[in-house]
Coordinates of C-alpha atoms and ligand atoms in Angstrom, one line a residue:
M1 CA 114.9 87.8 102.9
C2 CA 115.4 84.9 100.5
G3 CA 115.7 81.3 101.6
I4 CA 118.3 78.8 100.3
V5 CA 118.4 75.1 100.6
G6 CA 120.7 72.3 99.4
Y7 CA 120.9 68.5 99.4
T8 CA 123.4 65.9 98.4
G9 CA 122.8 62.2 99.1
S10 CA 121.2 59.2 97.4
A11 CA 117.5 60.3 97.3
P12 CA 116.0 62.4 94.6
A13 CA 117.2 65.9 95.6
L14 CA 114.2 67.7 94.1
L15 CA 111.8 66.3 96.7
V16 CA 114.0 67.5 99.5
L17 CA 114.5 70.9 97.9
L18 CA 110.8 71.5 97.3
Q19 CA 109.9 70.5 100.9
G20 CA 112.6 72.6 102.3
L21 CA 111.6 75.6 100.1
E22 CA 108.0 75.4 101.3
R23 CA 109.3 75.7 104.8
L24 CA 111.4 78.7 103.9
E25 CA 108.8 80.5 101.8
Y26 CA 108.1 82.8 104.7
R27 CA 111.5 84.4 104.0
G28 CA 110.5 85.6 100.5
Y29 CA 108.1 84.6 97.8
D30 CA 108.7 86.7 94.8
S31 CA 110.0 83.8 92.8
A32 CA 111.5 80.3 93.3
G33 CA 113.9 78.0 91.6
V34 CA 116.0 74.9 91.8
A35 CA 119.2 73.6 90.1
L36 CA 120.1 69.9 89.9
V37 CA 123.2 68.2 88.6
E38 CA 122.0 65.4 86.3
N39 CA 124.3 63.5 84.0
H40 CA 127.0 66.2 84.2
H41 CA 124.5 68.8 83.2
L42 CA 122.7 71.5 85.2
L43 CA 119.0 71.3 85.1
I44 CA 117.4 74.6 86.2
E45 CA 113.8 75.4 86.7
K46 CA 112.6 78.8 87.9
R47 CA 109.2 80.5 88.3
V48 CA 107.9 83.8 89.3
G49 CA 105.5 83.6 92.3
K50 CA 105.2 81.1 95.1
I51 CA 106.8 77.7 95.4
R52 CA 103.5 76.2 94.1
E53 CA 104.2 77.7 90.7
L54 CA 107.6 76.0 90.7
I55 CA 106.0 72.7 91.8
R56 CA 103.4 73.0 89.0
A57 CA 106.2 73.6 86.4
L58 CA 108.0 70.4 87.7
W59 CA 104.9 68.3 88.0
G60 CA 105.3 64.9 86.4
K61 CA 109.0 65.3 85.6
E62 CA 111.0 62.4 86.9
L63 CA 114.2 63.9 88.1
K64 CA 116.5 61.5 89.7
A65 CA 119.4 63.9 90.4
T66 CA 120.7 63.4 94.0
T67 CA 122.4 66.8 94.4
G68 CA 120.8 70.2 94.1
I69 CA 120.2 73.6 95.4
G70 CA 117.0 75.7 95.7
H71 CA 116.0 79.3 96.4
T72 CA 113.0 81.4 97.3
R73 CA 113.4 85.1 96.6
W74 CA 112.6 88.4 98.2
A75 CA 113.8 90.8 95.6
T76 CA 116.6 93.2 96.4
H77 CA 118.5 93.8 93.1
G78 CA 116.5 93.6 90.0
E79 CA 112.7 93.4 89.4
V80 CA 110.7 90.3 90.1
C81 CA 111.0 88.2 86.9
E82 CA 112.2 84.8 85.8
L83 CA 115.5 86.1 84.6
N84 CA 116.3 87.5 88.0
A85 CA 115.0 84.4 89.9
H86 CA 117.7 82.2 91.3
P87 CA 119.7 79.9 90.7
H88 CA 122.1 82.0 88.6
T89 CA 124.7 80.4 86.4
D90 CA 128.0 81.2 84.8
E91 CA 128.1 81.7 81.0
R92 CA 128.8 78.1 80.2
G93 CA 126.1 76.8 82.5
E94 CA 128.5 74.7 84.6
F95 CA 128.1 76.5 88.0
A96 CA 124.8 77.4 89.7
V97 CA 124.5 79.7 92.7
V98 CA 121.7 80.5 95.1
H99 CA 122.2 83.4 97.4
N100 CA 120.6 85.2 100.4
G101 CA 121.8 88.7 101.2
I102 CA 123.5 91.5 99.4
I103 CA 126.9 91.7 97.5
E104 CA 127.6 95.4 98.1
N105 CA 130.5 95.7 95.6
Y106 CA 128.8 93.8 92.8
R107 CA 128.8 96.7 90.4
E108 CA 132.6 97.0 90.7
I109 CA 133.0 93.3 90.1
K110 CA 130.5 93.3 87.3
E111 CA 132.3 96.1 85.4
E112 CA 135.6 94.4 85.9
L113 CA 134.3 91.0 84.5
E114 CA 132.5 92.7 81.7
K115 CA 135.8 94.1 80.6
L116 CA 137.1 90.5 80.4
G117 CA 134.2 89.8 78.1
V118 CA 131.7 88.2 80.6
R119 CA 128.1 88.8 79.5
Y120 CA 125.4 89.1 82.2
K121 CA 121.9 87.7 81.9
S122 CA 120.2 89.1 85.0
A123 CA 120.1 92.4 86.9
T124 CA 121.0 90.7 90.2
D125 CA 124.0 91.1 92.4
T126 CA 124.1 87.3 92.8
E127 CA 125.2 86.6 89.2
V128 CA 128.7 88.0 89.9
I129 CA 129.3 85.0 92.3
A130 CA 128.5 82.5 89.6
H131 CA 131.0 84.2 87.1
L132 CA 133.7 84.6 89.8
V133 CA 133.5 80.9 90.9
A134 CA 133.7 79.8 87.2
L135 CA 136.7 82.0 86.6
N136 CA 138.4 80.9 89.8
Y137 CA 137.8 77.2 89.2
E138 CA 140.9 75.1 88.8
G139 CA 139.6 71.6 89.5
D140 CA 138.4 72.2 93.1
L141 CA 135.1 73.8 94.0
L142 CA 136.1 74.7 97.5
S143 CA 139.2 76.6 96.4
A144 CA 137.2 78.4 93.8
V145 CA 134.6 79.5 96.3
L146 CA 137.3 80.6 98.8
K147 CA 139.0 82.7 96.2
T148 CA 135.6 84.2 95.3
V149 CA 134.7 85.2 98.9
S150 CA 137.9 87.1 99.2
R151 CA 136.4 89.5 96.5
L152 CA 133.0 89.9 98.0
R153 CA 131.7 92.7 100.4
G154 CA 128.3 92.6 102.0
A155 CA 126.3 90.2 104.1
Y156 CA 125.5 87.0 102.4
A157 CA 125.0 83.2 102.5
F158 CA 125.3 81.3 99.2
A159 CA 125.6 77.8 97.9
V160 CA 127.3 76.6 94.7
I161 CA 127.0 73.3 92.7
T162 CA 128.9 72.4 89.5
T163 CA 128.6 69.8 86.8
K164 CA 132.3 69.1 87.2
E165 CA 131.8 67.7 90.7
P166 CA 128.3 66.3 90.8
N167 CA 128.1 65.2 94.4
R168 CA 129.3 68.3 96.1
I169 CA 127.9 71.5 97.4
V170 CA 130.0 74.3 98.7
A171 CA 128.2 76.9 100.8
V172 CA 129.3 80.1 102.6
K173 CA 128.0 82.1 105.5
Y174 CA 128.9 85.7 106.0
G175 CA 126.2 87.9 107.6
S176 CA 123.1 85.9 106.5
P177 CA 122.0 82.7 108.2
L178 CA 123.0 79.2 107.1
V179 CA 122.6 75.9 108.9
V180 CA 124.1 72.5 108.0
G181 CA 121.9 69.4 108.5
L182 CA 123.5 66.1 109.1
G183 CA 122.0 62.8 107.9
K184 CA 123.2 59.3 107.1
G185 CA 124.7 59.1 103.7
E186 CA 123.1 62.5 103.0
N187 CA 123.6 66.1 104.1
F188 CA 121.8 69.3 103.8
I189 CA 122.0 73.1 104.1
A190 CA 119.3 75.6 104.7
S191 CA 118.7 79.2 105.7
D192 CA 116.7 78.1 108.7
I193 CA 116.1 75.0 110.8
P194 CA 112.4 74.3 109.9
A195 CA 113.5 73.4 106.4
L196 CA 115.6 70.6 107.8
L197 CA 113.2 69.2 110.3
P198 CA 111.5 66.6 108.0
F199 CA 115.0 65.1 107.3
T200 CA 117.2 65.6 110.4
R201 CA 117.4 67.2 113.8
D202 CA 121.2 67.2 113.9
V203 CA 122.3 70.6 112.8
I204 CA 125.4 72.8 112.9
P205 CA 124.6 76.6 112.6
L206 CA 127.5 78.1 110.8
D207 CA 129.2 81.3 112.0
D208 CA 130.1 84.2 109.9
G209 CA 133.3 83.5 107.9
E210 CA 132.7 79.8 107.5
V211 CA 132.4 77.6 104.5
V212 CA 130.9 74.1 104.4
D213 CA 132.1 71.5 101.9
L214 CA 129.1 69.2 101.7
R215 CA 129.2 65.7 100.3
P216 CA 126.9 62.7 100.9
D217 CA 129.3 61.2 103.3
G218 CA 130.3 64.3 105.3
A219 CA 130.3 68.0 105.9
L220 CA 133.7 69.7 106.4
I221 CA 133.7 73.2 107.7
Y222 CA 136.5 75.7 106.9
D223 CA 137.3 79.3 107.7
F224 CA 137.8 81.8 104.8
E225 CA 141.6 81.0 104.9
G226 CA 140.8 77.4 104.2
N227 CA 141.7 76.1 107.7
L228 CA 139.6 73.1 108.7
K229 CA 137.4 73.7 111.8
T230 CA 135.9 71.3 114.3
K231 CA 132.3 72.1 115.2
E232 CA 129.9 70.3 117.4
S233 CA 126.4 69.5 116.0
M234 CA 123.3 70.3 118.1
R235 CA 120.1 68.4 118.4
V236 CA 116.9 70.4 117.6
L237 CA 114.2 69.8 120.1
W238 CA 111.3 71.3 118.1
D239 CA 109.2 68.7 116.5
I240 CA 107.9 68.9 112.9
I241 CA 104.3 69.3 114.1
S242 CA 105.1 72.7 115.7
A243 CA 106.2 73.9 112.3
E244 CA 102.9 72.9 110.7
K245 CA 99.4 74.4 110.6
G246 CA 97.7 71.7 112.8
G247 CA 94.2 72.2 111.4
F248 CA 94.2 76.0 111.5
K249 CA 93.6 77.9 108.2
H250 CA 96.8 79.9 108.6
F251 CA 100.0 79.7 110.6
M252 CA 99.2 83.2 112.1
L253 CA 95.9 82.0 113.5
K254 CA 97.5 78.9 114.9
E255 CA 100.3 81.0 116.5
I256 CA 97.8 83.4 118.0
F257 CA 96.0 80.4 119.6
E258 CA 99.3 78.9 120.8
Q259 CA 99.9 81.9 123.1
P260 CA 98.7 80.4 126.4
R261 CA 101.2 77.6 125.9
T262 CA 104.1 79.8 124.6
V263 CA 103.7 82.3 127.4
G264 CA 103.7 79.4 129.8
D265 CA 106.8 77.7 128.2
T266 CA 108.7 81.0 128.3
L267 CA 107.8 81.5 131.9
K268 CA 108.9 78.0 132.8
G269 CA 112.4 78.9 131.6
F270 CA 112.6 81.4 134.4
V271 CA 110.8 79.3 137.1
S272 CA 113.2 76.5 136.5
R273 CA 116.2 78.6 137.4
D274 CA 114.5 80.5 140.3
Y275 CA 114.0 83.7 138.3
S276 CA 117.7 84.5 138.7
L277 CA 119.8 86.1 135.9
P278 CA 123.5 86.0 135.3
F279 CA 123.8 89.8 135.3
S280 CA 122.2 92.8 136.9
L281 CA 120.7 95.7 135.1
K282 CA 121.5 97.8 138.2
D283 CA 125.2 97.5 137.3
F284 CA 124.7 99.7 134.3
R285 CA 124.1 103.5 133.7
R286 CA 121.4 102.8 131.2
V287 CA 119.8 100.1 129.1
L288 CA 119.7 100.7 125.3
V289 CA 117.0 98.5 123.7
V290 CA 117.7 97.8 120.0
A291 CA 115.1 96.1 117.9
C292 CA 112.8 96.4 114.8
G293 CA 109.1 96.0 114.2
T294 CA 107.2 94.0 116.7
S295 CA 110.3 93.3 118.7
Y296 CA 110.7 97.1 119.0
H297 CA 107.2 97.4 120.3
A298 CA 107.9 94.8 123.0
G299 CA 111.0 96.8 123.9
L300 CA 108.9 99.9 124.4
I301 CA 106.7 98.0 126.9
G302 CA 109.9 96.6 128.6
K303 CA 111.1 100.2 129.1
Y304 CA 108.1 101.0 131.4
W305 CA 108.7 97.8 133.5
I306 CA 112.5 98.1 133.7
E307 CA 112.3 101.8 134.8
K308 CA 109.7 100.9 137.3
Y309 CA 111.3 97.9 138.9
A310 CA 115.0 98.3 138.3
G311 CA 115.1 102.1 138.3
V312 CA 117.6 102.2 135.4
P313 CA 116.9 104.6 132.5
V314 CA 116.0 102.9 129.3
E315 CA 116.2 104.2 125.8
V316 CA 114.4 102.2 123.0
V317 CA 115.8 102.8 119.5
Y318 CA 115.0 101.5 116.1
A319 CA 118.0 99.4 115.2
S320 CA 118.3 100.8 111.7
E321 CA 118.6 104.3 113.2
L322 CA 121.1 103.4 115.9
R323 CA 123.8 101.8 113.8
Y324 CA 125.0 104.9 112.1
S325 CA 124.4 107.3 114.9
D326 CA 127.0 109.0 117.2
S327 CA 125.1 107.9 120.3
P328 CA 127.6 107.9 123.2
V329 CA 127.7 104.3 124.2
G330 CA 130.3 102.6 126.3
E331 CA 131.1 100.2 129.1
E332 CA 128.5 101.6 131.4
D333 CA 125.7 100.7 129.0
L334 CA 123.8 97.5 128.5
V335 CA 122.5 96.9 125.0
L336 CA 119.4 94.8 125.0
A337 CA 118.8 93.4 121.5
I338 CA 115.4 91.9 120.9
S339 CA 114.8 89.7 117.9
Q340 CA 112.6 86.7 117.2
S341 CA 114.9 85.4 114.5
G342 CA 118.2 86.5 115.9
E343 CA 119.2 87.2 112.3
T344 CA 117.7 90.6 111.6
A345 CA 120.6 92.5 110.0
D346 CA 119.6 96.0 111.4
T347 CA 119.4 94.6 114.9
R348 CA 122.5 92.4 114.8
F349 CA 124.8 95.0 113.2
S350 CA 123.7 97.9 115.4
A351 CA 123.9 95.8 118.5
L352 CA 127.4 94.5 117.5
S353 CA 128.7 98.0 116.8
M354 CA 127.5 99.0 120.3
K355 CA 129.3 96.0 121.7
E356 CA 132.5 97.1 119.8
R357 CA 132.1 100.4 121.6
G358 CA 132.3 98.6 124.9
A359 CA 128.7 97.9 125.9
T360 CA 127.6 94.6 127.3
L361 CA 125.3 92.8 124.8
V362 CA 122.3 90.9 126.1
S363 CA 119.8 89.5 123.6
I364 CA 116.3 88.1 123.7
V365 CA 115.9 85.7 120.9
N366 CA 113.5 82.9 119.9
V367 CA 115.9 81.0 117.6
M368 CA 118.5 79.2 119.6
G369 CA 121.8 79.1 117.8
S370 CA 120.9 82.2 115.7
A371 CA 123.7 84.7 114.9
L372 CA 122.6 87.2 117.7
D373 CA 122.4 84.3 120.2
R374 CA 126.0 83.4 119.5
E375 CA 127.2 87.0 119.3
S376 CA 125.8 88.2 122.6
D377 CA 127.4 88.2 126.0
Y378 CA 124.2 86.8 127.5
T379 CA 121.0 85.4 125.8
L380 CA 117.5 85.1 127.3
Y381 CA 115.3 82.8 125.2
T382 CA 111.7 83.1 124.4
H383 CA 110.3 79.5 124.1
A384 CA 107.7 80.2 121.5
G385 CA 108.7 77.5 119.0
P386 CA 109.0 78.2 115.3
E387 CA 106.9 81.2 114.2
I388 CA 106.1 80.8 110.5
G389 CA 103.5 83.5 109.9
V390 CA 105.3 86.7 108.7
A391 CA 103.3 88.7 111.2
A392 CA 104.8 88.2 114.7
T393 CA 102.2 87.2 117.4
K394 CA 103.2 84.6 119.9
T395 CA 106.8 85.8 119.9
F396 CA 105.6 89.2 121.0
T397 CA 103.9 87.9 124.1
A398 CA 106.8 85.6 124.8
Q399 CA 109.2 88.6 124.6
L400 CA 107.0 90.4 127.1
V401 CA 107.4 87.5 129.5
V402 CA 111.2 87.8 129.3
L403 CA 111.2 91.6 129.6
Y404 CA 108.9 91.5 132.6
A405 CA 111.0 88.8 134.3
L406 CA 114.2 90.8 133.5
A407 CA 112.6 94.0 135.1
V408 CA 111.2 92.4 138.2
S409 CA 114.3 90.3 138.8
H410 CA 115.5 93.5 140.7
S411 CA 112.6 93.7 143.0
K412 CA 112.5 92.3 146.5
E413 CA 109.0 91.0 145.6
K414 CA 110.2 89.3 142.4
E415 CA 108.6 86.0 143.3
S416 CA 105.2 87.4 144.0
L417 CA 105.5 89.6 140.9
M418 CA 106.4 86.6 138.8
D419 CA 103.6 84.6 140.3
R420 CA 101.2 87.1 138.8
L421 CA 102.4 85.9 135.4
L422 CA 101.3 82.4 136.1
R423 CA 97.7 83.4 135.5
I424 CA 98.4 85.0 132.1
P425 CA 98.0 81.8 130.0
H426 CA 94.6 81.2 131.5
F427 CA 93.5 84.8 130.8
I428 CA 94.8 84.6 127.2
E429 CA 92.6 81.5 126.8
E430 CA 89.6 83.5 128.0
V431 CA 90.3 86.2 125.4
L432 CA 90.6 83.5 122.7
T433 CA 87.1 82.2 123.6
Q434 CA 85.9 85.6 122.2
A435 CA 87.5 84.9 118.8
E436 CA 84.1 84.5 117.0
K437 CA 82.8 87.8 118.4
I438 CA 86.0 89.6 117.5
K439 CA 85.7 88.1 114.0
E440 CA 82.2 89.6 113.7
I441 CA 83.5 93.0 114.7
A442 CA 86.5 92.8 112.4
L443 CA 84.3 92.0 109.3
K444 CA 82.3 95.2 109.9
Y445 CA 85.5 97.3 109.4
A446 CA 87.2 95.3 106.6
E447 CA 86.1 97.7 103.9
Y448 CA 87.5 100.8 105.6
K449 CA 90.6 102.3 104.1
N450 CA 92.2 103.8 107.3
A451 CA 92.3 103.1 111.0
I452 CA 93.8 104.8 114.0
Y453 CA 95.0 103.0 117.2
L454 CA 95.2 104.9 120.4
G455 CA 96.7 104.0 123.8
R456 CA 98.5 105.6 126.7
Y457 CA 101.3 104.4 129.0
L458 CA 101.7 100.6 128.5
S459 CA 98.8 100.6 126.0
Y460 CA 100.7 103.0 123.6
P461 CA 103.1 100.4 122.3
V462 CA 100.2 98.0 122.1
A463 CA 98.4 100.5 119.9
L464 CA 101.6 100.6 117.7
E465 CA 101.6 96.9 117.5
G466 CA 97.9 96.6 116.7
A467 CA 98.3 99.1 113.8
L468 CA 101.4 97.3 112.5
K469 CA 99.4 94.0 112.5
L470 CA 96.6 95.5 110.6
K471 CA 98.7 97.3 107.9
E472 CA 101.1 94.4 107.3
I473 CA 98.5 91.7 106.6
S474 CA 95.4 93.6 105.5
Y475 CA 97.1 96.5 103.7
I476 CA 94.7 98.9 105.4
H477 CA 96.5 102.1 106.3
A478 CA 96.7 102.2 110.1
E479 CA 98.7 104.3 112.5
G480 CA 99.2 104.1 116.3
Y481 CA 99.5 107.2 118.4
P482 CA 99.8 108.0 122.1
A483 CA 96.2 109.0 122.8
G484 CA 97.4 112.3 124.4
E485 CA 99.2 113.3 121.2
M486 CA 96.0 113.3 119.1
K487 CA 95.1 116.9 120.0
H488 CA 98.5 118.0 118.7
G489 CA 97.8 117.2 115.1
P490 CA 96.4 113.7 114.2
I491 CA 92.9 114.6 115.5
A492 CA 92.5 116.5 112.2
L493 CA 92.2 113.0 110.6
I494 CA 89.0 112.1 112.5
D495 CA 85.7 112.1 110.8
E496 CA 82.7 109.7 110.4
K497 CA 84.8 107.5 108.1
M498 CA 87.6 106.9 110.6
P499 CA 87.6 103.8 112.8
V500 CA 89.6 104.5 116.0
V501 CA 90.6 101.6 118.1
A502 CA 91.1 102.8 121.7
I503 CA 93.0 100.6 124.1
G504 CA 91.9 101.5 127.5
P505 CA 92.3 98.9 130.3
K506 CA 91.7 100.3 133.8
D507 CA 95.2 101.6 134.6
R508 CA 96.7 104.8 135.9
V509 CA 95.7 106.7 132.7
H510 CA 92.3 105.2 132.2
E511 CA 90.3 108.4 132.9
K512 CA 92.6 110.3 130.6
L513 CA 92.1 107.7 127.8
L514 CA 88.3 108.1 128.2
S515 CA 88.6 111.8 127.7
N516 CA 90.6 111.2 124.5
A517 CA 87.9 108.7 123.4
E518 CA 85.3 111.5 124.0
E519 CA 87.4 113.8 121.8
V520 CA 87.2 111.2 119.0
L521 CA 83.4 110.9 119.4
A522 CA 83.0 114.7 119.4
R523 CA 84.5 114.6 115.9
K524 CA 82.2 111.8 114.8
G525 CA 85.0 109.1 114.8
I526 CA 83.9 105.5 115.0
L527 CA 85.1 104.2 118.4
I528 CA 86.1 100.6 118.9
G529 CA 87.3 99.8 122.4
V530 CA 89.6 97.2 124.0
G531 CA 89.2 97.3 127.7
F532 CA 88.2 95.4 130.8
E533 CA 85.1 93.2 130.9
G534 CA 82.7 95.0 133.1
D535 CA 83.9 98.5 132.3
E536 CA 80.5 99.7 131.3
K537 CA 81.5 103.3 131.2
F538 CA 84.1 102.8 128.5
K539 CA 82.0 100.2 126.7
S540 CA 79.1 102.6 126.5
L541 CA 81.2 105.1 124.5
C542 CA 82.2 102.5 121.9
R543 CA 80.4 101.2 118.8
D544 CA 82.1 97.9 119.3
Y545 CA 84.0 96.6 122.3
M546 CA 86.5 93.8 122.8
G547 CA 86.7 92.8 126.5
I548 CA 89.7 91.3 128.4
P549 CA 89.7 89.9 131.9
P550 CA 90.6 92.6 134.5
V551 CA 94.3 92.2 135.5
E552 CA 96.9 94.4 137.3
E553 CA 98.0 97.4 135.2
D554 CA 101.5 95.9 134.6
L555 CA 100.1 92.8 132.9
T556 CA 97.5 94.5 130.6
P557 CA 99.7 94.3 127.4
F558 CA 99.7 90.5 127.5
L559 CA 95.9 90.6 127.1
T560 CA 95.1 93.8 125.1
V561 CA 97.3 92.7 122.2
V562 CA 95.4 89.5 121.6
P563 CA 92.1 90.9 120.4
L564 CA 94.1 93.2 118.1
Q565 CA 95.9 90.3 116.6
L566 CA 92.6 88.5 115.9
F567 CA 91.0 91.7 114.7
A568 CA 93.8 92.1 112.0
Y569 CA 93.8 88.4 111.2
Y570 CA 90.0 88.2 110.5
M571 CA 90.0 91.3 108.4
A572 CA 92.8 90.2 106.2
D573 CA 91.3 86.7 105.8
Y574 CA 87.9 88.2 105.0
L575 CA 89.6 90.3 102.3
G576 CA 91.1 87.1 100.8
L577 CA 94.6 88.2 101.4
D578 CA 97.6 86.0 102.0
V579 CA 97.8 86.3 105.7
D580 CA 100.9 84.2 106.3
Q581 CA 102.9 85.7 103.5
P582 CA 101.8 89.3 103.0
R583 CA 103.1 91.2 99.9
N584 CA 106.5 92.8 99.9
L585 CA 107.4 91.3 103.3
A586 CA 109.7 88.6 104.5
K587 CA 109.8 87.0 107.9
T588 CA 113.5 87.5 108.5
V589 CA 115.1 90.6 107.1
T590 CA 118.8 90.0 106.6
V591 CA 119.6 93.1 104.6
E592 CA 119.9 96.6 105.9
Ligands
LIG1 O1 113.1 88.6 113.9 P1 112.9 90.0 114.4 O2 112.2 90.0 115.7 O3 114.3 90.7 114.6 O4 112.1 90.8 113.3 C1 111.9 92.1 113.5 C2 110.8 92.6 112.5 O5 111.2 92.4 111.2 C3 109.5 91.9 112.7 O6 109.0 92.1 114.0 C4 108.4 92.4 111.7 O7 108.1 93.8 112.0 C5 107.2 91.6 111.7 N1 106.7 91.4 110.4 C6 106.1 92.1 112.5 O8 104.9 91.4 112.5

């Protein structure tokens, strides 16, 4: 949802900004731009489209400026065009701003400033920041920015540079992520850690309500009242390699293939502390799972496990629906927020409002130091490493590890139940050896316009996840349904042009799923199965079949989802689509 980056030091800023932007491109790729302070002038270059368009525009230009800011946009206010691309400037072109998030009261500010004679160039909410900073400037950028934030409502992170103080960046965090990177004689800011990894591993994630005053020789952090704060830096342990493609055509494919390791790494986190947790689900009346997208699907699977092993009722809600609901939530409830990024606005804000109502907030996040991590009473980490592909894959299976561990931590047999998980990395590897076969199957269906995914019990959320993967990267309309619900309406959609992916491992509902599969065949639907190897009965019903090694019922989602990830990937790649950065999407959605 937009990425921002900034550099001040002694090296050419442009190179740092472009490398940083490439690593932030997953956050938005409608347009990109940079602003540099050179000889007391602002040099601004913006292009519609991806970072490569910006790089092309800058090709061959020798820009020696050593301070600058950059932006990659996911449009919220104003169409996708060069005028609306960031950085935005004040009227005199002395202040430039890049911004991630939304200024909710921008209309009010805009009208007020227009009455003072200010003329706007763009249709964005961001431009008001540039004008306000310019109007508030009395010789000190930090003071001008602090005055400006007192006028803003919304959730945002932004950075400002000015021709008047060439070696200084002032950046603010309130609701959207911002990380400071510390170097020797140079300092950085970015929306996310991977943008900083080529330059430094020493970072300070800012908290909401903080402002950083960045110069080549230091980074001072203040609150919005201008009080200086002392904050410790942390060392990032990810290496740069894990944020690169490593020979795979796309990040998504690499991340699918990383799953044996990422499941294993997440599991190790529990093994190393004897599977024990600092709280007990049993102390609560209910668990309220709050999440979006893929993380929501993981939560739906967690519900079955937690209810089975902890005996505590679980409700799973879309975060965007919970925040403004009157759901009676209080001290007796545990809110379990699941988020890869730990920055998703819907998840964070709904979880925080439940915390305000008295609930205990536990989160499952992949990004250590993210807002949700810091805002929660307890955090459980997925150790999946950076996930760059917009479509979540390895973080889903890592979230399942944490949810399963959380559920079985209440069972007397927790050790033997956890031991079962130790075999999962090996089984995922076995599924991955089928990749070429899955590719062949996927290519047969790439020209279809619709698909239906069916599952029951633990396979129902997997059906939802399979359908989400397909639609987000291949733009093929796909819906997931509980297989038993088909007869209550959706079965009307089935005809000889409808591929139906049925997820049917041998579990407690296997026979029922087979009956639903027969119902599809009776209406001439094209059946594609995901089930156990050796399940000849199911296989014989299907036109195509993707096998997984037989495992205990509980563990089936770890394996059934993998062929569906590959199925979606190969289709989208065959269609020539941008798998890692599908249209209209952003990896981290920091607006509501
Ligand atoms: O970072 P989060 O887990 O909070 O993100 C939630 C969703 O935005 C995310 O899962 C999204 O649905 C992905 N594009 C799914 O592949």
